[in-house]
Structure formats: structure tokens, C-alpha cells
Amino acid sequence: MTAMDVILEDRVLAVVRAPTIPDPVALADALADSGIRALELTLTTPGVLEYLRIAANSSRAVLGLGTVLTGEQARAAIDCGAQFLVTPGVRPAVAEVAAERGIPVVMGAFTPSEVLTALDLGAAAVKIFPARSLGPGYFKDLLGPFPDVALIPSGGVNAGNAADFLANGAVAVTAGTDVVSPAAVADGLWSDIAARAASFVTSIS
């Protein structure tokens, strides 16, 4: 099963932005065991490549790296075990490396033109960010001209609105600070994160 298969089956991936990750394996397993098997670490976390390498080698989760901006970062992420890449915007160099290495990229976009560009670059899915600014109805609107695009909202998605995004055509949603708050991650509150993840999964089931 590929990384995208897991994301599409679970209909959710967790996005972690934290100042530190004291035990990346425990974090990844807490999420995976609660029903969120895909985990996006981000380059905004200092030392994230080492966290990615550790978790990719030992955890039960599917690991990806987000906030990837350059081809060099994409190669480093893949070398450390990333099974998918995520960009905040349209990044042709990242798409090129992903294609070369056979790794799916979820490319960030905001406007219909950016969605089209992401598709032309071979994005496996398009992340609409910030989703809170647009609301669930925007996803239904986008599926008019782009009926086959896999859309994933990011930014402002929580257990209270995630189901609405899915009902309006998103193929999956991101679970961010609602599930993996920076403080909870930094403090190693794995049981709390697991409970929040389970609650989030319940909200979209």
C-alpha cells in the first residue's frame, strides 16, 4: 500500500509543527494506533530530518515531510525515509525530484490557476491552504472545473468541521494543532495526542 493509498483510505493525515519532538517513534505510533497512519513532519521543526529518519525506520506510521521548498530539500527528505512530500505552494523543483524518485507530492495551492499548475506538475493531490479562509464550499466549487483532482484542506481544519470538508469533495483532511499541538508534542504527551487523534477520526467516520 502506497502513502497515498493510506491517506485516501484513512481520509486524514496529521501535520506536526513543533519546536522539538522528544520521541518521534512514540508520536508516530500514538497517531497510527489511533487511526491516523500518515504523519507529515515539517521543515519548520529544527533537526526534523533526524526525527524523520528515526520514525521512518522504527514506527508503524507512514512518514512524509512538509514545507518542502527546494529540490535539495526533497532529496534529503527522501533519503531520510519520506514516503511523501508536501509543499506550501507550487514548487516545480520539488515536483521534479519527486517524479524522479517515484515519491508522491501533495502540492499546495490556493487559486484555481495554482490548482491547475500543481496538476500539470504531477501532484498526487493538491493541498488547499489556508482552508479556513475559504470554507468547505470552496472544495465543491473547485470540483466543477477539476472533477478528478484530489483536494486536501489544510489550515483551520478541526474535529468540528473536518466532516464538512469531506462532504464537499475533499478526499482527505489534515489534522494539525487540534490533534498535535506544539506544546503537547514538545512535552511528550502521547496519550493525550492519541486520545485527540481518536476523537478526530470518530468525527469523520
mmCIF file of C-alpha atoms in Angstrom, residues 41 43 47-58 63-65 72-85 101 103:
data_model
loop_
_atom_site.group_PDB
_atom_site.id
_atom_site.type_symbol
_atom_site.label_atom_id
_atom_site.label_comp_id
_atom_site.label_asym_id
_atom_site.label_seq_id
_atom_site.Cartn_x
_atom_site.Cartn_y
_atom_site.Cartn_z
ATOM 1 C CA LEU A 41 6.650 16.253 9.846
ATOM 2 C CA LEU A 43 10.907 21.553 7.945
ATOM 3 C CA GLY A 47 16.506 18.942 13.280
ATOM 4 C CA VAL A 48 13.471 17.400 11.601
ATOM 5 C CA LEU A 49 15.432 15.234 9.171
ATOM 6 C CA GLU A 50 16.853 13.187 12.025
ATOM 7 C CA TYR A 51 13.384 12.835 13.557
ATOM 8 C CA LEU A 52 12.119 11.713 10.172
ATOM 9 C CA ARG A 53 14.894 9.147 9.803
ATOM 10 C CA ILE A 54 14.242 7.682 13.248
ATOM 11 C CA ALA A 55 10.477 7.469 12.818
ATOM 12 C CA ALA A 56 10.651 6.144 9.259
ATOM 13 C CA ASN A 57 12.916 3.315 10.388
ATOM 14 C CA SER A 58 11.022 2.249 13.509
ATOM 15 C CA LEU A 63 6.075 9.306 7.211
ATOM 16 C CA GLY A 64 6.241 12.350 4.992
ATOM 17 C CA LEU A 65 7.926 15.742 5.096
ATOM 18 C CA GLU A 72 17.650 19.735 -2.420
ATOM 19 C CA GLN A 73 15.235 19.536 0.495
ATOM 20 C CA ALA A 74 13.145 17.000 -1.406
ATOM 21 C CA ARG A 75 16.149 14.749 -1.992
ATOM 22 C CA ALA A 76 17.221 14.995 1.648
ATOM 23 C CA ALA A 77 13.713 14.110 2.817
ATOM 24 C CA ILE A 78 13.506 11.062 0.567
ATOM 25 C CA ASP A 79 16.986 9.941 1.621
ATOM 26 C CA CYS A 80 15.799 10.091 5.249
ATOM 27 C CA GLY A 81 12.799 7.882 4.518
ATOM 28 C CA ALA A 82 9.997 10.239 3.497
ATOM 29 C CA GLN A 83 7.269 8.341 1.669
ATOM 30 C CA PHE A 84 5.523 11.509 0.529
ATOM 31 C CA LEU A 85 6.315 15.218 0.264
ATOM 32 C CA ARG A 101 12.359 9.219 -7.143
ATOM 33 C CA ILE A 103 7.527 9.684 -4.405
#
